[in-house]
Amino acid sequence: MEICENNCIHGDIVEKVSKVMPDEAYLYEAAELLKVFGDSTRIRIIFVLCQSEMCVCDIAKLLEMTQSAISHQLRVLKQSRLVKSRRDGKTVFYSIADEHVKKIFYMSMEHVME
């Protein structure tokens, strides 16, 4: 990593970026959200839910994991508002919360597959 040796501040650039810099609270929330994406099991769940709405049993079967492990990760995803649920009788179905989540996921996949 290089260090700026002449220690000059480009005031126009600093001022321009300073005007659009979000509050620290928003940056913190964004960092916390990205941490949720930092788990491969949660990423796998997000992938399958991008394909179809599913119940815990189906996700567990597809990912070859226990229902308990899937439920735990779904709870984290739901608390982060990345996943939503709906009840149909005794079955709870999970799906991606909105198009933003899909965009984040697909952009991440596109980036790593380049």
PDB file of C-alpha atoms in Angstrom:
ATOM      1  CA  MET A   1       0.000   0.000   0.000  1.00  0.00           C
ATOM      2  CA  GLU A   2       1.386   3.359  -0.967  1.00  0.00           C
ATOM      3  CA  ILE A   3       1.458   6.414   1.257  1.00  0.00           C
ATOM      4  CA  CYS A   4       0.928   9.922  -0.071  1.00  0.00           C
ATOM      5  CA  GLU A   5       4.414  11.359   0.254  1.00  0.00           C
ATOM      6  CA  ASN A   6       3.704  15.002  -0.548  1.00  0.00           C
ATOM      7  CA  ASN A   7       0.846  15.181   1.985  1.00  0.00           C
ATOM      8  CA  CYS A   8      -1.307  17.516  -0.085  1.00  0.00           C
ATOM      9  CA  ILE A   9      -5.048  17.692   0.494  1.00  0.00           C
ATOM     10  CA  HIS A  10      -7.268  18.037  -2.567  1.00  0.00           C
ATOM     11  CA  GLY A  11      -9.865  20.244  -0.926  1.00  0.00           C
ATOM     12  CA  ASP A  12     -12.325  20.207  -3.805  1.00  0.00           C
ATOM     13  CA  ILE A  13     -12.501  16.404  -3.793  1.00  0.00           C
ATOM     14  CA  VAL A  14     -12.706  16.176   0.003  1.00  0.00           C
ATOM     15  CA  GLU A  15     -15.499  18.776   0.106  1.00  0.00           C
ATOM     16  CA  LYS A  16     -17.456  17.090  -2.714  1.00  0.00           C
ATOM     17  CA  VAL A  17     -17.366  13.670  -1.017  1.00  0.00           C
ATOM     18  CA  SER A  18     -18.020  15.163   2.410  1.00  0.00           C
ATOM     19  CA  LYS A  19     -21.318  16.610   1.177  1.00  0.00           C
ATOM     20  CA  VAL A  20     -22.676  13.189   0.179  1.00  0.00           C
ATOM     21  CA  MET A  21     -21.184  11.139   3.024  1.00  0.00           C
ATOM     22  CA  PRO A  22     -24.001   9.291   4.867  1.00  0.00           C
ATOM     23  CA  ASP A  23     -24.410   9.480   8.631  1.00  0.00           C
ATOM     24  CA  GLU A  24     -22.216   7.052  10.559  1.00  0.00           C
ATOM     25  CA  ALA A  25     -25.319   5.178  11.738  1.00  0.00           C
ATOM     26  CA  TYR A  26     -26.252   4.266   8.151  1.00  0.00           C
ATOM     27  CA  LEU A  27     -22.716   3.121   7.393  1.00  0.00           C
ATOM     28  CA  TYR A  28     -22.766   0.970  10.534  1.00  0.00           C
ATOM     29  CA  GLU A  29     -26.103  -0.605   9.518  1.00  0.00           C
ATOM     30  CA  ALA A  30     -24.744  -1.337   6.040  1.00  0.00           C
ATOM     31  CA  ALA A  31     -21.688  -3.016   7.568  1.00  0.00           C
ATOM     32  CA  GLU A  32     -23.916  -5.134   9.828  1.00  0.00           C
ATOM     33  CA  LEU A  33     -26.060  -6.141   6.849  1.00  0.00           C
ATOM     34  CA  LEU A  34     -23.008  -7.200   4.862  1.00  0.00           C
ATOM     35  CA  LYS A  35     -21.864  -9.333   7.805  1.00  0.00           C
ATOM     36  CA  VAL A  36     -25.048 -11.379   7.410  1.00  0.00           C
ATOM     37  CA  PHE A  37     -23.976 -12.125   3.833  1.00  0.00           C
ATOM     38  CA  GLY A  38     -20.631 -13.321   5.221  1.00  0.00           C
ATOM     39  CA  ASP A  39     -21.825 -16.834   6.049  1.00  0.00           C
ATOM     40  CA  SER A  40     -21.780 -19.519   3.345  1.00  0.00           C
ATOM     41  CA  THR A  41     -24.850 -21.310   4.733  1.00  0.00           C
ATOM     42  CA  ARG A  42     -26.876 -18.112   4.634  1.00  0.00           C
ATOM     43  CA  ILE A  43     -25.630 -17.454   1.087  1.00  0.00           C
ATOM     44  CA  ARG A  44     -26.750 -20.935   0.054  1.00  0.00           C
ATOM     45  CA  ILE A  45     -30.177 -20.288   1.591  1.00  0.00           C
ATOM     46  CA  ILE A  46     -30.430 -16.943  -0.190  1.00  0.00           C
ATOM     47  CA  PHE A  47     -29.540 -18.672  -3.459  1.00  0.00           C
ATOM     48  CA  VAL A  48     -32.285 -21.290  -3.153  1.00  0.00           C
ATOM     49  CA  LEU A  49     -34.834 -18.685  -2.073  1.00  0.00           C
ATOM     50  CA  CYS A  50     -33.944 -16.585  -5.114  1.00  0.00           C
ATOM     51  CA  GLN A  51     -35.104 -19.577  -7.151  1.00  0.00           C
ATOM     52  CA  SER A  52     -38.326 -20.359  -5.299  1.00  0.00           C
ATOM     53  CA  GLU A  53     -40.295 -19.857  -2.120  1.00  0.00           C
ATOM     54  CA  MET A  54     -39.589 -22.831   0.156  1.00  0.00           C
ATOM     55  CA  CYS A  55     -40.364 -24.319   3.556  1.00  0.00           C
ATOM     56  CA  VAL A  56     -37.689 -25.308   6.079  1.00  0.00           C
ATOM     57  CA  CYS A  57     -38.064 -29.008   5.193  1.00  0.00           C
ATOM     58  CA  ASP A  58     -37.369 -28.376   1.508  1.00  0.00           C
ATOM     59  CA  ILE A  59     -34.379 -26.126   2.197  1.00  0.00           C
ATOM     60  CA  ALA A  60     -32.924 -28.656   4.658  1.00  0.00           C
ATOM     61  CA  LYS A  61     -33.318 -31.494   2.145  1.00  0.00           C
ATOM     62  CA  LEU A  62     -31.816 -29.473  -0.711  1.00  0.00           C
ATOM     63  CA  LEU A  63     -28.832 -28.263   1.312  1.00  0.00           C
ATOM     64  CA  GLU A  64     -28.400 -31.583   3.156  1.00  0.00           C
ATOM     65  CA  MET A  65     -28.617 -29.935   6.569  1.00  0.00           C
ATOM     66  CA  THR A  66     -30.819 -30.315   9.619  1.00  0.00           C
ATOM     67  CA  GLN A  67     -34.058 -28.387   9.886  1.00  0.00           C
ATOM     68  CA  SER A  68     -32.769 -26.919  13.132  1.00  0.00           C
ATOM     69  CA  ALA A  69     -29.663 -25.493  11.436  1.00  0.00           C
ATOM     70  CA  ILE A  70     -31.753 -24.049   8.601  1.00  0.00           C
ATOM     71  CA  SER A  71     -34.267 -22.541  11.049  1.00  0.00           C
ATOM     72  CA  HIS A  72     -31.457 -20.848  12.948  1.00  0.00           C
ATOM     73  CA  GLN A  73     -30.051 -19.257   9.794  1.00  0.00           C
ATOM     74  CA  LEU A  74     -33.512 -18.253   8.567  1.00  0.00           C
ATOM     75  CA  ARG A  75     -34.061 -16.465  11.882  1.00  0.00           C
ATOM     76  CA  VAL A  76     -30.883 -14.420  11.294  1.00  0.00           C
ATOM     77  CA  LEU A  77     -31.912 -13.654   7.706  1.00  0.00           C
ATOM     78  CA  LYS A  78     -35.416 -12.669   8.801  1.00  0.00           C
ATOM     79  CA  GLN A  79     -34.130 -10.394  11.583  1.00  0.00           C
ATOM     80  CA  SER A  80     -31.962  -8.666   8.973  1.00  0.00           C
ATOM     81  CA  ARG A  81     -35.013  -8.250   6.712  1.00  0.00           C
ATOM     82  CA  LEU A  82     -33.429 -10.283   3.922  1.00  0.00           C
ATOM     83  CA  VAL A  83     -36.062 -13.025   4.081  1.00  0.00           C
ATOM     84  CA  LYS A  84     -39.782 -12.957   4.788  1.00  0.00           C
ATOM     85  CA  SER A  85     -42.237 -15.694   5.684  1.00  0.00           C
ATOM     86  CA  ARG A  86     -45.872 -16.582   5.182  1.00  0.00           C
ATOM     87  CA  ARG A  87     -47.964 -19.268   6.801  1.00  0.00           C
ATOM     88  CA  ASP A  88     -50.122 -21.679   4.804  1.00  0.00           C
ATOM     89  CA  GLY A  89     -51.898 -23.902   7.306  1.00  0.00           C
ATOM     90  CA  LYS A  90     -49.195 -25.520   9.426  1.00  0.00           C
ATOM     91  CA  THR A  91     -46.428 -24.837   6.916  1.00  0.00           C
ATOM     92  CA  VAL A  92     -44.317 -21.693   6.902  1.00  0.00           C
ATOM     93  CA  PHE A  93     -42.869 -20.696   3.539  1.00  0.00           C
ATOM     94  CA  TYR A  94     -39.833 -18.437   3.209  1.00  0.00           C
ATOM     95  CA  SER A  95     -38.907 -16.144   0.353  1.00  0.00           C
ATOM     96  CA  ILE A  96     -36.540 -13.304  -0.439  1.00  0.00           C
ATOM     97  CA  ALA A  97     -37.773 -10.091   1.198  1.00  0.00           C
ATOM     98  CA  ASP A  98     -37.452  -7.871  -1.884  1.00  0.00           C
ATOM     99  CA  GLU A  99     -35.632  -7.241  -5.150  1.00  0.00           C
ATOM    100  CA  HIS A 100     -32.780  -5.406  -3.375  1.00  0.00           C
ATOM    101  CA  VAL A 101     -31.695  -8.651  -1.743  1.00  0.00           C
ATOM    102  CA  LYS A 102     -31.683 -10.440  -5.097  1.00  0.00           C
ATOM    103  CA  LYS A 103     -29.670  -7.632  -6.679  1.00  0.00           C
ATOM    104  CA  ILE A 104     -27.064  -7.702  -3.907  1.00  0.00           C
ATOM    105  CA  PHE A 105     -26.789 -11.468  -4.171  1.00  0.00           C
ATOM    106  CA  TYR A 106     -26.616 -11.650  -7.962  1.00  0.00           C
ATOM    107  CA  MET A 107     -24.141  -8.769  -8.176  1.00  0.00           C
ATOM    108  CA  SER A 108     -21.927 -10.557  -5.643  1.00  0.00           C
ATOM    109  CA  MET A 109     -22.086 -13.769  -7.659  1.00  0.00           C
ATOM    110  CA  GLU A 110     -21.341 -11.911 -10.873  1.00  0.00           C
ATOM    111  CA  HIS A 111     -18.330 -10.273  -9.241  1.00  0.00           C
ATOM    112  CA  VAL A 112     -16.810 -13.517  -7.981  1.00  0.00           C
ATOM    113  CA  MET A 113     -17.485 -15.377 -11.240  1.00  0.00           C
ATOM    114  CA  GLU A 114     -15.665 -12.832 -13.451  1.00  0.00           C
TER     115      GLU A 114
END
